[in-house]
Coordinates of C-alpha atoms in Angstrom, one line a residue:
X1 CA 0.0 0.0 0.0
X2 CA 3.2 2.5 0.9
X3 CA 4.5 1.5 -2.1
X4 CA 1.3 2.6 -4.2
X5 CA 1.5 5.4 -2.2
X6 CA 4.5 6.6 -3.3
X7 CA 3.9 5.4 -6.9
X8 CA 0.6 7.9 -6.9
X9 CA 2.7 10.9 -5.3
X10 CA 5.5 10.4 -8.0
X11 CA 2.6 10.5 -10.7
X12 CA 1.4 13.8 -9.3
X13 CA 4.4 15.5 -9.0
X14 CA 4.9 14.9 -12.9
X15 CA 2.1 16.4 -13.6
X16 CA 2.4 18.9 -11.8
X17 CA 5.8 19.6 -13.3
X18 CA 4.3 18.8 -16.9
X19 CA 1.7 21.7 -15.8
X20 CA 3.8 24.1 -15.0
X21 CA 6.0 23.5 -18.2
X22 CA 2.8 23.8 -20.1
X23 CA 2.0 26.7 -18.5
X24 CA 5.1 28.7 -19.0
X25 CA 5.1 28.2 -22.4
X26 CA 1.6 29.3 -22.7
X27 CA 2.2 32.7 -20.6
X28 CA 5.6 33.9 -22.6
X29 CA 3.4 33.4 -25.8
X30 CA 0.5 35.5 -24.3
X31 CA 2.9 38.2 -22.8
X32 CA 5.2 38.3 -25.2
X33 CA 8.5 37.7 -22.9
X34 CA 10.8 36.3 -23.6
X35 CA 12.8 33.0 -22.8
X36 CA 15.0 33.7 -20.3
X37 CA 12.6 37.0 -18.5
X38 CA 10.2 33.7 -17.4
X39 CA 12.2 30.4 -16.8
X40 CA 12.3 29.7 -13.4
X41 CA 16.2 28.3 -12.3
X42 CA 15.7 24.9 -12.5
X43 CA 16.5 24.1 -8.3
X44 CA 12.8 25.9 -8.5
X45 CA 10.9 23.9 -11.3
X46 CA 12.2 20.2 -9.9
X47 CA 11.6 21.5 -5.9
X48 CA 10.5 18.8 -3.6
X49 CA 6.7 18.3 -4.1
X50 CA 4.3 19.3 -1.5
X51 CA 0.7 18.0 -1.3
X52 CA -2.3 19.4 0.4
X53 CA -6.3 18.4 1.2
X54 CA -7.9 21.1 -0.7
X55 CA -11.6 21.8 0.8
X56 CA -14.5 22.2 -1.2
X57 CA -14.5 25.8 -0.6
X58 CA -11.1 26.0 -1.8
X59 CA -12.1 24.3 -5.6
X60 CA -14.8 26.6 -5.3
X61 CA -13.1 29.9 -4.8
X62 CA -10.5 30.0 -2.4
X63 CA -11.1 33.7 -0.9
X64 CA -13.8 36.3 -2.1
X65 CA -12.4 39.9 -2.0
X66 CA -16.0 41.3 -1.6
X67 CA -15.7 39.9 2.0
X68 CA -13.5 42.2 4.9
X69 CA -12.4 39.0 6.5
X70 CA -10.7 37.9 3.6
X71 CA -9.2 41.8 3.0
X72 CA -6.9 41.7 5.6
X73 CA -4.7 39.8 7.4
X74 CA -4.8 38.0 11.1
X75 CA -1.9 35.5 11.2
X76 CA -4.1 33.3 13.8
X77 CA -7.5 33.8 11.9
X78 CA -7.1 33.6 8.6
X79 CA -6.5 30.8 6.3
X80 CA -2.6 30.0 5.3
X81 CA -1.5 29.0 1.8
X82 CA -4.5 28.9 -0.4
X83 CA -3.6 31.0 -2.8
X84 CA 0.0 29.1 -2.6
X85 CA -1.6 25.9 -3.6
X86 CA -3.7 27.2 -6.3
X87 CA -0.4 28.3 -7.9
X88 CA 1.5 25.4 -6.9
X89 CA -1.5 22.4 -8.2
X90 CA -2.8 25.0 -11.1
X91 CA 0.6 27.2 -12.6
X92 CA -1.6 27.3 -15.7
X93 CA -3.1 30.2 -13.6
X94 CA -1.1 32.8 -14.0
X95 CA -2.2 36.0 -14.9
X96 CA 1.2 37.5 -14.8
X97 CA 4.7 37.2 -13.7
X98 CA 6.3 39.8 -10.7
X99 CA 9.4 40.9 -11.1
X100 CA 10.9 42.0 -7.8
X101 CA 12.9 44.7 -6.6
X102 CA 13.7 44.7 -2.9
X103 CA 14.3 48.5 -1.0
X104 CA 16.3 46.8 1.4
X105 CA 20.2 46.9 3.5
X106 CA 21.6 43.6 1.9
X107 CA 22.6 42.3 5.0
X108 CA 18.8 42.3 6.2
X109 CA 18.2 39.0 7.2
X110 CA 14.6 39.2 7.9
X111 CA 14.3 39.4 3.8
X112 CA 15.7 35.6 4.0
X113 CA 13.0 34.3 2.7
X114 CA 12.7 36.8 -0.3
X115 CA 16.4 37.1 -0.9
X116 CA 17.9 33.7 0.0
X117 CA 19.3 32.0 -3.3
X118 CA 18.1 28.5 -1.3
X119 CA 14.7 29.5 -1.1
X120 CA 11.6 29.0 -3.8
X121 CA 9.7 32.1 -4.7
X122 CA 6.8 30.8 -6.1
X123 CA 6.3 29.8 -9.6
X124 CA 6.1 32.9 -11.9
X125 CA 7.8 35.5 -9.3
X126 CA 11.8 36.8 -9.6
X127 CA 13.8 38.8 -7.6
X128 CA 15.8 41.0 -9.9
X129 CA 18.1 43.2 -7.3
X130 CA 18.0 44.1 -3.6
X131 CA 19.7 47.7 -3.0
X132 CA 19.0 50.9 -0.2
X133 CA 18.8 53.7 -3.1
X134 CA 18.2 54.3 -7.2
X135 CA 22.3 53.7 -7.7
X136 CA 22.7 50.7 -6.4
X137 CA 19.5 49.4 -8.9
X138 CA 21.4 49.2 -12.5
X139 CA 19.4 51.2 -15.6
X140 CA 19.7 48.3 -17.7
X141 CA 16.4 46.2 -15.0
X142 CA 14.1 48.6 -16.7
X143 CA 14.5 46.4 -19.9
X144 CA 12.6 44.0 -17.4
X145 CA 9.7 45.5 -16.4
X146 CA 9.9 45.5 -12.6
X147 CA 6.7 45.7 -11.1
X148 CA 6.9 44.5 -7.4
X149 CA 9.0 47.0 -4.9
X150 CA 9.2 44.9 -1.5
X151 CA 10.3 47.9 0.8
X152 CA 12.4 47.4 4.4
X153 CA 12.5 49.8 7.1
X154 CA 16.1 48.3 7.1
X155 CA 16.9 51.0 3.8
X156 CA 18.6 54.1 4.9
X157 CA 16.3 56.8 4.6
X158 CA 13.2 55.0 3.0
X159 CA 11.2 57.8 2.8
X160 CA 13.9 59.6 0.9
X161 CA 14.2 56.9 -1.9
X162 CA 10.9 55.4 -2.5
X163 CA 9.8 58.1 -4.6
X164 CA 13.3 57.9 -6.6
X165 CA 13.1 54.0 -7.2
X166 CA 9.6 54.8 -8.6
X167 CA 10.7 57.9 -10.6
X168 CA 13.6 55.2 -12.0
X169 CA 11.1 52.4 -12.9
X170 CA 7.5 53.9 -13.1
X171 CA 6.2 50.3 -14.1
X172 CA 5.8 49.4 -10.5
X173 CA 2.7 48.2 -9.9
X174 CA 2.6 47.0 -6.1
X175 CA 4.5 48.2 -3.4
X176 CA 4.8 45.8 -0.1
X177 CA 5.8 46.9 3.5
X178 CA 7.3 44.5 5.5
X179 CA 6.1 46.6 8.6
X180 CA 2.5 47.3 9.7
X181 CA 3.5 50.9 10.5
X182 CA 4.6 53.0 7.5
X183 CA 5.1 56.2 8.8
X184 CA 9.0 55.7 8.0
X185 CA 8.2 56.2 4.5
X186 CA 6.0 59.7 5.0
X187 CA 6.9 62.3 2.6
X188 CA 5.0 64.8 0.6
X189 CA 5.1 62.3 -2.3
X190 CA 3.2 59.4 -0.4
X191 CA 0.1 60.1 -0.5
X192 CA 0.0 60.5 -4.4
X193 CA 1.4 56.7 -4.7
X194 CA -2.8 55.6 -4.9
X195 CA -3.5 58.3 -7.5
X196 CA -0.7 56.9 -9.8
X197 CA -2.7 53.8 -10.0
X198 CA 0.1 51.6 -7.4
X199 CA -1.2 49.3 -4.9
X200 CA 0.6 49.2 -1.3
X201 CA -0.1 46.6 0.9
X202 CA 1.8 46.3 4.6
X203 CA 2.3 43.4 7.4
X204 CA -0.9 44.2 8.8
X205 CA -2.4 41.4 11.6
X206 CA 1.6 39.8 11.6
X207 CA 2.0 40.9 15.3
X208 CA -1.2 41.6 16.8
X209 CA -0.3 38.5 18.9
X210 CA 2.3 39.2 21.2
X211 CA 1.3 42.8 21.1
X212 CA -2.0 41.9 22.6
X213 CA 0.0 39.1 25.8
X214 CA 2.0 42.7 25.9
X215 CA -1.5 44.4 27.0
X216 CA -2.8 41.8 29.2
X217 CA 0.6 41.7 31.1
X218 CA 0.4 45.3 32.0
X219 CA -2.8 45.3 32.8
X220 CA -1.7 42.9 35.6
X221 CA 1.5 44.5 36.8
X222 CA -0.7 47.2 37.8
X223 CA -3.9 45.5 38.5
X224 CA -1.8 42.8 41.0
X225 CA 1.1 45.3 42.4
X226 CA 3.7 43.9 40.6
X227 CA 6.3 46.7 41.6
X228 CA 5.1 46.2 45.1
X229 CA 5.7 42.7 44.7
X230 CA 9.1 42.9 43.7
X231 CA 10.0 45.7 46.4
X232 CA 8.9 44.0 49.1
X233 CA 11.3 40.3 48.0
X234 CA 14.3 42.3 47.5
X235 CA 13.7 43.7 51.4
X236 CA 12.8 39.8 51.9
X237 CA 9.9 41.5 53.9
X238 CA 6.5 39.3 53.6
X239 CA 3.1 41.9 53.7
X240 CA 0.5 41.3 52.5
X241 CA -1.8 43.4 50.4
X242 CA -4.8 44.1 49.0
X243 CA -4.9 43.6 45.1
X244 CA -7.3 44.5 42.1
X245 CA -9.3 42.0 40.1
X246 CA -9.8 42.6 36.0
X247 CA -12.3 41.0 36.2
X248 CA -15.5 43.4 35.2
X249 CA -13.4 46.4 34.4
X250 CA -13.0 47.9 31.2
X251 CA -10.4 48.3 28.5
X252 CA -10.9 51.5 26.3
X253 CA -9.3 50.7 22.9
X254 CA -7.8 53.3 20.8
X255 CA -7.8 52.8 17.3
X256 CA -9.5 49.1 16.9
X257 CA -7.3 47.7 14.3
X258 CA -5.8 44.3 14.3
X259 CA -3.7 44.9 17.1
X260 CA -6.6 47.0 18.9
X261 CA -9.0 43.5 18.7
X262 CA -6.4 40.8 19.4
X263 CA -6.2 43.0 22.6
X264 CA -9.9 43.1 22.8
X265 CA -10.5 39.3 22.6
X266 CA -7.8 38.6 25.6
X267 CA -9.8 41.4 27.3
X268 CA -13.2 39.3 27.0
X269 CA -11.6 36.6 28.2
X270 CA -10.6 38.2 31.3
X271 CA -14.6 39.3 31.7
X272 CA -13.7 42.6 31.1
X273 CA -16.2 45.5 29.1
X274 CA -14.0 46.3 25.7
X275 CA -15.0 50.0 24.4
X276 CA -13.5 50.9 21.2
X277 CA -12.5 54.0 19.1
X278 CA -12.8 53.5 15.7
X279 CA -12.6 55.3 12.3
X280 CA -15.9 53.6 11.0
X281 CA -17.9 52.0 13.7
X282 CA -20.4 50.9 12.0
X283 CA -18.2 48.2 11.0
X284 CA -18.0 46.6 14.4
X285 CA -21.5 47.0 15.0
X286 CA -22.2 43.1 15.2
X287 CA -18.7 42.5 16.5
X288 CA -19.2 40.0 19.3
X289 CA -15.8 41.1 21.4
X290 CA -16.6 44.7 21.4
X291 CA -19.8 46.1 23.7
X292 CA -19.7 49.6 22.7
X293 CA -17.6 51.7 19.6
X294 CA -17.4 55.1 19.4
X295 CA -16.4 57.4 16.0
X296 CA -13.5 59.3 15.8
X297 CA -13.1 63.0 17.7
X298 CA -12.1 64.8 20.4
X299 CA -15.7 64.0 22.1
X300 CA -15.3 60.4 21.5
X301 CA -12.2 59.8 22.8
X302 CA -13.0 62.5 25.9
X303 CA -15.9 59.5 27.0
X304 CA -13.8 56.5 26.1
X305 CA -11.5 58.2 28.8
X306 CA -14.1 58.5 30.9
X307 CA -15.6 55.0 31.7
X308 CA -12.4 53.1 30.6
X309 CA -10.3 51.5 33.7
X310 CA -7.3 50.6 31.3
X311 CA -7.1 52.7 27.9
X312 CA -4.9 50.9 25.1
X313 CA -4.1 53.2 22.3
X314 CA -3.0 51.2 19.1
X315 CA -3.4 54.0 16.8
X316 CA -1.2 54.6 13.9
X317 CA 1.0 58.0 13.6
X318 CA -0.6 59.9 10.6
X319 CA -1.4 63.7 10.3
X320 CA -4.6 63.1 12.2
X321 CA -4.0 61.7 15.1
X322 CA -0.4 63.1 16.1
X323 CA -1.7 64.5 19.3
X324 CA -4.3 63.2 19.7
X325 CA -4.2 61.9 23.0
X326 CA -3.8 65.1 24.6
X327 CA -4.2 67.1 28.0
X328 CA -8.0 67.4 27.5
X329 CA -8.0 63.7 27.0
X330 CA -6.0 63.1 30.0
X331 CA -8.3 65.2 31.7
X332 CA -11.0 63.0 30.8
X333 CA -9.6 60.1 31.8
X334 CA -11.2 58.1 34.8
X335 CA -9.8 58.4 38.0
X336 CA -6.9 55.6 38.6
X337 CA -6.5 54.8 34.9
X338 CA -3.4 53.0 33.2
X339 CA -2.5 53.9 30.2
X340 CA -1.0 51.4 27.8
X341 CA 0.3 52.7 24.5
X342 CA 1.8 50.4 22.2
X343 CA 1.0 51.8 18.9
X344 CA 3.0 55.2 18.2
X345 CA 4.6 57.6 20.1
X346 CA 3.7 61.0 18.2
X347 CA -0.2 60.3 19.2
X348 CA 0.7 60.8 22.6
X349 CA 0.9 64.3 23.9
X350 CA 4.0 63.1 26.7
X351 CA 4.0 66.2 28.5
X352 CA 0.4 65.9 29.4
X353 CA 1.0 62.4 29.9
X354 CA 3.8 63.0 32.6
X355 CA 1.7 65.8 34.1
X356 CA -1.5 63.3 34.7
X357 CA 0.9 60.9 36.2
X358 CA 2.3 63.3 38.2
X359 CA -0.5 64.6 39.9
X360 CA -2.6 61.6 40.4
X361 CA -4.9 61.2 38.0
X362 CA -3.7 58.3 36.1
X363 CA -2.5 54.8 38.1
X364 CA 0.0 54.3 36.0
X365 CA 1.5 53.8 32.3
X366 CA 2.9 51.0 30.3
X367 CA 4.9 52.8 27.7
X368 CA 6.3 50.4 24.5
X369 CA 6.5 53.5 22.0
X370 CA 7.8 57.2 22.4
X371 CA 8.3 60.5 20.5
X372 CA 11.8 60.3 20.3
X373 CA 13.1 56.9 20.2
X374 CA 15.5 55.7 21.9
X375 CA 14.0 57.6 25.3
X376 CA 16.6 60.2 26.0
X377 CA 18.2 59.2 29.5
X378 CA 17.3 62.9 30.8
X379 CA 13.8 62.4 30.2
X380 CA 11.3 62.6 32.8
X381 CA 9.6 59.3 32.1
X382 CA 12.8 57.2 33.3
X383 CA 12.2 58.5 36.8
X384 CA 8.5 58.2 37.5
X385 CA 8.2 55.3 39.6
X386 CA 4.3 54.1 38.4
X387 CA 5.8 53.9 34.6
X388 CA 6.2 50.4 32.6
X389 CA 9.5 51.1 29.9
X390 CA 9.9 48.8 27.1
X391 CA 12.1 49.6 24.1
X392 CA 9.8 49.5 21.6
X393 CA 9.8 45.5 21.6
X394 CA 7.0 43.9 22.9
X395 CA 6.4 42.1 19.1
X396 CA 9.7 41.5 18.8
X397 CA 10.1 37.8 18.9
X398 CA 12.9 36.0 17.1
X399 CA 11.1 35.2 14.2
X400 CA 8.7 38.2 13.7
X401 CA 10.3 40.0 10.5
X402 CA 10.9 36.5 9.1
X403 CA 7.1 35.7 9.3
X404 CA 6.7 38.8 7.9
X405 CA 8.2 38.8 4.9
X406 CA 7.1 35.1 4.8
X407 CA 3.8 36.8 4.8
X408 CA 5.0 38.7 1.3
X409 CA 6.4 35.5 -0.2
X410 CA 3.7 32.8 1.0
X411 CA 0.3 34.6 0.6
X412 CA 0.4 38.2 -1.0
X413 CA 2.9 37.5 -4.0
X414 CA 0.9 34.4 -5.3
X415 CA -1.9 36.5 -5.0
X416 CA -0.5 39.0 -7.0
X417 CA 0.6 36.4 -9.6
X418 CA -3.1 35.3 -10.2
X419 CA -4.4 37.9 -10.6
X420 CA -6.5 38.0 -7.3
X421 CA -7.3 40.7 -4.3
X422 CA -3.8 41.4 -2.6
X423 CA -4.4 41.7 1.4
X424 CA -4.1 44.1 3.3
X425 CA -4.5 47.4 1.4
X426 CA -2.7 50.6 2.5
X427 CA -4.4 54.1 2.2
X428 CA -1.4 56.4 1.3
X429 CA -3.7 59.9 2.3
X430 CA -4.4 58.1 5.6
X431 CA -1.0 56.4 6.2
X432 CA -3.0 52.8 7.4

């Protein structure tokens, strides 16, 4: 029975191979390229074979772009690989081949699994170059057409050199962000990227995860007296105290993106109330994790200060919301608050911050982002004893930039190749 087994597997894999032969040939006669713009190194075309139990769903249509859940995406929720196996069982499926150019410090080695020579790119994708600025890219790739930019916040000066690398080869079509955040690449030219008819996508829902344990850990190193805790063993004095329970509190969510509801769903857990501030709350009106959302404004956020025991800001740094979070909202806030802000620094207004902490009106903070980063050592947050520090790395697990340009390689690029919806779409004006 192993031995038929095997027999079958071999017989797939040759058709498969036979397919994708097929289908080469039949895509350089439709697009006109040429021999060598298309053939795949041959390591690629004779990889080991992979096989897979497709779901009726996925012969139907693996993913339907009219649906959000399928927009955007939520490295726990949504479905790995489908679009990888459509390309990998059906390379007669191409729509068109992406040639890649990677904005990118050469020694980056979160881009492994773009850049590596020992690793596949799917069928019908090449990377022609990986360089930090227009020199380093030579004139003679615009013979080939690029028209994938994978961009690094590892490049020098990105926001300097995007618009240059698109000014050099204007037949870019997509742009990719390794990061979720893309205020690195802000410039006056950004938000004309949509209008020139370029997608951007970004690494949206790749680190809501650990972001969200980040929130739920300072919610209890306040909420239990952790700093009281660890006072009171290096004394090696035993007192006991009393302590808060989560339970039946609630977290006030600032900008309920990915991050914001990974947050929220640990919150629910907890049996706490989640209130949320969000851009368009109609679209979390049925959202089971989230009792109450509020629109964007200075009123809104004022009463999600107000009744929130624990306030989580995970909005993005754009022209809007720099500030945001200012004296009148600390003012707001609910007596005994802590504020947890792991999103961006700019939102935060840290003088009024420091001043609410100061004179008693906030519990505490749990700080993971700043204005100026790193924290100066003269600043005044360093010596406010009621103040969580973290440098900016509470996603930052060994693998995280791997998975997310795994993210690129494994479900966005084969999207791109077929001709289907690319996740998670970037709004240039907005800057998420």
């Amino acid at each position: 029975m192993a031995a038929i087994s095997k027999s079958y597997r071999t017989i797939q894999c040759l058709l498969r191979d036979a397919s994708r032969l097929r289908a080469n040939c039949t895509l350089r006669s439709s697009l006109g390229t040429t021999t060598s713009s298309l053939m795949l190194p041959q390591e690629q075309l004779h990889s080991p074979c992979r096989f897979y139990s497709p779901s009726s769903s996925l012969l139907k249509k693996a993913w339907d772009p009219s649906l959000d859940e399928y927009k955007y995406w939520n490295r726990e929720e949504s479905k790995h690989g489908e679009a990888s196996y459509a390309l990998d069982m059906s390379p007669e499926s191409i729509q068109r081949e992406a040639r890649i150019l990677c904005l990118a410090a050469e020694d980056d080695d979160a881009n492994s699994p773009l850049t590596d020579p020992g690793k596949n790119l799917p069928f019908g994708s090449r990377l022609l170059h990986v360089g930090t600025q227009p020199t380093d890219f030579p004139d003679s790739l615009a013979a080939e057409n690029p028209n994938v930019l994978f961009v690094s916040p590892s490049c020098p000066h990105a926001r300097l050199q995007l618009p240059l690398i698109l000014h050099k080869f204007p037949t870019i079509e997509w742009i990719h962000v390794r990061s979720a955040g893309i205020d690195f690449l802000e410039s006056d030219e950004l938000p004309g990227i949509n209008k020139k008819g370029i997608i951007m996508t970004n690494a949206k829902g790749q680190f809501s995860s650990s972001l969200a344990e980040y929130v739920m850990m300072a919610c209890s190193y306040f909420a239990k007296d952790i700093p009281q805790l660890l006072k009171q063993k290096g004394a090696k004095v035993w007192h006991d105290f009393d302590i808060e329970e989560m339970r039946g509190k609630t977290m006030g969510i600032v900008g309920y993106g990915d991050v914001g509801r990974s947050a929220a769903k640990l919150a629910s857990i907890y049996g706490m109330k989640v209130v949320a501030l969000r851009r368009n709350p109609e679209k979390s009106e049925m959202d089971p994790i989230c009792d109450e959302v509020y629109g964007t404004g200075k009123l809104s956020l004022q009463k999600l200060m107000s009744v929130s025991d624990y306030v989580v800001c995970s909005a993005p740094s754009t022209i809007e919301t720099r500030g945001m979070v200012n004296a009148d909202a600390f003012k707001a806030s609910k007596p005994g608050q802590v504020f947890i802000n792991l999103g961006r620094g700019p939102v935060i207004d840290e003088d009024a911050l420091v001043a609410s902490l100061k004179n008693g009106q906030l519990k505490g903070a749990a700080l993971d982002v700043f204005a100026t980063e790193p924290l100066p050592e003269d600043h005044e947050l360093w010596d406010i004893e009621n103040v969580l520090i973290s440098p900016h790395n509470m996603d930052k697990t060994s693998t995280f930039m791997h998975e997310a340009t795994s993210f690129f390689v494994n479900e966005n690029l084969p999207r791109f190749i077929l001709g289907d919806t690319l996740l998670n779409h970037v709004d240039c004006t907005r800057g998420y």
